[in-house]
Amino acid sequence: MSANEDQEMELEALRSIYEGDESFRELSPVSFQYRIGENGDPKAFLIEISWTETYPQTPPIISMNAFFNNTISSAVKQSILAKLQEAVEVNLGTAMTYTLFEYAKDNKEQFMENHHPVNSTTSISNIISVETPNIAPSNKKKDKKEQLSKAQKRKLADKTDHKGELPRGWNWVDVVK
């Protein structure tokens, strides 16, 4: 079988296996994401696998560069990727996307044993929440409409038609007097 036929068969298998699974996401027909762990779990991480043209004869591209993984240190990411690469070498030549996702799920605790959450996102949210109150009151002053007196409103209504538009030629200048 050719690489494209293998990819089509694996794509169909992945769709049927992970149908309804909120952790699995198909980004494109050759790129997939899987969240290992629950949504609120601090040790949860996201793996992205992209197939090359000649996959499964050549290894897929495995990435952990998703925003979801910002709290994981680069050393932990590198160790996870190294262990996944070892699994890729063992399964080279066969459909391995499902195998890699399951391997990561089974070994999640081992992968994340040295994980200490990085608090870079909390400092950003603190900065944003401090700046937000200063911006909000200035917007209220700009929204205030100009108040017209009763005479000004009557004069404006006399100049315009029923749609609020000025009649044609209201600003024309008489050339011949």
CSV table of C-alpha atoms in Angstrom, one decimal:
chain,number,residue,atom,x,y,z
A,1,MET,CA,0.0,0.0,0.0
A,2,SER,CA,1.1,3.6,-0.6
A,3,ALA,CA,1.7,6.2,2.1
A,4,ASN,CA,-1.5,8.0,1.1
A,5,GLU,CA,-3.7,4.8,1.4
A,6,ASP,CA,-2.1,4.1,4.8
A,7,GLN,CA,-2.8,7.7,5.9
A,8,GLU,CA,-6.4,7.5,4.8
A,9,MET,CA,-7.0,4.2,6.6
A,10,GLU,CA,-5.4,5.6,9.8
A,11,LEU,CA,-7.4,8.9,9.5
A,12,GLU,CA,-10.6,6.9,9.3
A,13,ALA,CA,-9.6,4.7,12.3
A,14,LEU,CA,-8.7,7.8,14.4
A,15,ARG,CA,-12.0,9.5,13.6
A,16,SER,CA,-14.0,6.4,14.6
A,17,ILE,CA,-11.9,5.8,17.8
A,18,TYR,CA,-11.9,9.3,19.1
A,19,GLU,CA,-15.5,10.3,18.0
A,20,GLY,CA,-17.0,12.3,20.8
A,21,ASP,CA,-13.7,12.5,22.8
A,22,GLU,CA,-13.2,16.1,23.9
A,23,SER,CA,-9.5,15.6,24.3
A,24,PHE,CA,-8.9,14.8,20.6
A,25,ARG,CA,-9.0,17.5,17.9
A,26,GLU,CA,-8.3,17.1,14.2
A,27,LEU,CA,-6.6,20.3,13.0
A,28,SER,CA,-6.4,19.1,9.4
A,29,PRO,CA,-6.5,15.6,7.7
A,30,VAL,CA,-2.7,15.3,8.5
A,31,SER,CA,-2.5,17.1,11.9
A,32,PHE,CA,-4.0,16.1,15.2
A,33,GLN,CA,-4.0,17.4,18.8
A,34,TYR,CA,-4.6,15.3,22.0
A,35,ARG,CA,-4.9,16.6,25.5
A,36,ILE,CA,-3.4,14.3,28.1
A,37,GLY,CA,-5.1,14.8,31.4
A,38,GLU,CA,-8.3,16.6,32.5
A,39,ASN,CA,-9.0,20.3,31.7
A,40,GLY,CA,-8.3,21.7,35.2
A,41,ASP,CA,-5.4,19.3,35.9
A,42,PRO,CA,-2.1,21.2,36.4
A,43,LYS,CA,-0.2,18.2,35.0
A,44,ALA,CA,-2.2,18.1,31.8
A,45,PHE,CA,-0.4,18.7,28.5
A,46,LEU,CA,-1.2,18.8,24.8
A,47,ILE,CA,0.6,16.8,22.1
A,48,GLU,CA,0.3,17.8,18.4
A,49,ILE,CA,1.2,15.2,15.8
A,50,SER,CA,1.6,16.1,12.1
A,51,TRP,CA,2.1,13.6,9.4
A,52,THR,CA,4.7,14.1,6.7
A,53,GLU,CA,4.2,13.2,3.0
A,54,THR,CA,5.7,9.7,3.4
A,55,TYR,CA,4.3,8.9,6.8
A,56,PRO,CA,4.3,6.1,8.2
A,57,GLN,CA,7.6,5.2,6.6
A,58,THR,CA,9.0,8.4,8.0
A,59,PRO,CA,8.4,9.7,11.5
A,60,PRO,CA,5.6,12.2,12.1
A,61,ILE,CA,6.4,15.7,13.5
A,62,ILE,CA,5.6,15.8,17.2
A,63,SER,CA,5.2,19.2,18.8
A,64,MET,CA,4.3,20.6,22.3
A,65,ASN,CA,4.4,24.3,21.3
A,66,ALA,CA,0.7,24.9,21.9
A,67,PHE,CA,-0.3,27.7,24.2
A,68,PHE,CA,-1.9,25.1,26.5
A,69,ASN,CA,1.7,24.0,27.4
A,70,ASN,CA,3.0,27.4,28.5
A,71,THR,CA,3.1,26.4,32.2
A,72,ILE,CA,5.4,23.4,31.4
A,73,SER,CA,9.1,24.0,31.6
A,74,SER,CA,11.1,23.4,28.4
A,75,ALA,CA,13.2,20.7,30.1
A,76,VAL,CA,10.0,18.6,30.8
A,77,LYS,CA,8.8,19.2,27.3
A,78,GLN,CA,12.1,18.0,25.9
A,79,SER,CA,12.0,14.8,28.0
A,80,ILE,CA,8.5,14.1,26.9
A,81,LEU,CA,9.4,14.6,23.3
A,82,ALA,CA,12.5,12.4,23.6
A,83,LYS,CA,10.4,9.5,25.1
A,84,LEU,CA,7.8,9.9,22.4
A,85,GLN,CA,10.6,9.8,19.7
A,86,GLU,CA,11.8,6.5,21.2
A,87,ALA,CA,8.2,5.2,20.7
A,88,VAL,CA,8.2,6.5,17.1
A,89,GLU,CA,11.4,4.6,16.3
A,90,VAL,CA,9.9,1.4,17.6
A,91,ASN,CA,6.7,1.8,15.5
A,92,LEU,CA,8.3,3.2,12.3
A,93,GLY,CA,6.6,1.8,9.3
A,94,THR,CA,3.2,1.2,11.0
A,95,ALA,CA,0.3,3.5,11.8
A,96,MET,CA,1.4,5.0,15.1
A,97,THR,CA,-0.7,8.1,16.0
A,98,TYR,CA,-3.1,6.2,18.2
A,99,THR,CA,-0.2,4.3,19.7
A,100,LEU,CA,1.6,7.6,20.6
A,101,PHE,CA,-1.5,9.2,22.2
A,102,GLU,CA,-2.1,6.0,24.3
A,103,TYR,CA,1.5,5.8,25.2
A,104,ALA,CA,1.5,9.4,26.5
A,105,LYS,CA,-1.8,8.8,28.4
A,106,ASP,CA,-0.4,5.6,30.0
A,107,ASN,CA,2.9,7.3,31.0
A,108,LYS,CA,1.5,10.7,32.0
A,109,GLU,CA,2.7,10.5,35.6
A,110,GLN,CA,6.1,9.4,34.6
A,111,PHE,CA,6.4,12.2,32.1
A,112,MET,CA,5.3,14.9,34.5
A,113,GLU,CA,7.1,13.7,37.7
A,114,ASN,CA,9.6,16.6,37.4
A,115,HIS,CA,6.9,19.2,36.5
A,116,HIS,CA,6.7,22.4,38.6
A,117,PRO,CA,4.1,24.8,37.1
A,118,VAL,CA,5.6,28.1,35.8
A,119,ASN,CA,3.5,31.0,36.9
A,120,SER,CA,4.1,33.3,33.9
A,121,THR,CA,0.4,33.4,33.0
A,122,THR,CA,-0.7,34.6,36.5
A,123,SER,CA,1.6,37.6,36.4
A,124,ILE,CA,0.2,38.6,33.0
A,125,SER,CA,-3.4,38.4,34.3
A,126,ASN,CA,-2.4,40.4,37.3
A,127,ILE,CA,-1.0,43.2,35.1
A,128,ILE,CA,-4.2,43.2,33.0
A,129,SER,CA,-6.5,43.3,35.9
A,130,VAL,CA,-4.6,46.3,37.4
A,131,GLU,CA,-4.7,48.3,34.2
A,132,THR,CA,-8.3,47.6,33.4
A,133,PRO,CA,-10.0,49.9,36.1
A,134,ASN,CA,-8.0,52.9,34.9
A,135,ILE,CA,-9.2,52.6,31.3
A,136,ALA,CA,-13.0,52.0,32.0
A,137,PRO,CA,-14.0,55.4,33.6
A,138,SER,CA,-12.5,57.5,30.7
A,139,ASN,CA,-14.8,55.7,28.2
A,140,LYS,CA,-17.9,56.8,30.1
A,141,LYS,CA,-17.1,60.5,29.7
A,142,LYS,CA,-16.7,60.1,25.9
A,143,ASP,CA,-20.1,58.4,25.5
A,144,LYS,CA,-22.1,61.4,26.8
A,145,LYS,CA,-24.4,63.0,24.1
A,146,GLU,CA,-24.7,66.7,23.5
A,147,GLN,CA,-28.0,68.0,25.0
A,148,LEU,CA,-30.1,70.3,22.8
A,149,SER,CA,-32.6,72.8,24.1
A,150,LYS,CA,-36.3,72.7,23.1
A,151,ALA,CA,-35.8,75.6,20.7
A,152,GLN,CA,-32.8,74.0,19.1
A,153,LYS,CA,-34.7,70.7,18.6
A,154,ARG,CA,-37.6,72.5,17.0
A,155,LYS,CA,-35.3,74.5,14.6
A,156,LEU,CA,-33.6,71.2,13.6
A,157,ALA,CA,-36.9,69.5,13.0
A,158,ASP,CA,-38.1,72.4,10.8
A,159,LYS,CA,-34.9,72.1,8.6
A,160,THR,CA,-35.2,68.4,8.0
A,161,ASP,CA,-37.9,66.1,6.4
A,162,HIS,CA,-39.6,63.2,8.2
A,163,LYS,CA,-36.6,61.0,7.8
A,164,GLY,CA,-34.2,63.4,9.5
A,165,GLU,CA,-32.5,64.4,6.3
A,166,LEU,CA,-31.9,67.9,5.0
A,167,PRO,CA,-33.8,68.8,1.8
A,168,ARG,CA,-31.9,68.8,-1.5
A,169,GLY,CA,-30.1,72.0,-2.1
A,170,TRP,CA,-30.3,73.3,1.5
A,171,ASN,CA,-26.6,74.6,1.3
A,172,TRP,CA,-26.7,75.9,-2.3
A,173,VAL,CA,-25.7,79.4,-2.9
A,174,ASP,CA,-27.8,81.7,-5.0
A,175,VAL,CA,-25.5,82.7,-7.9
A,176,VAL,CA,-28.0,85.1,-9.6
A,177,LYS,CA,-29.6,87.7,-7.3
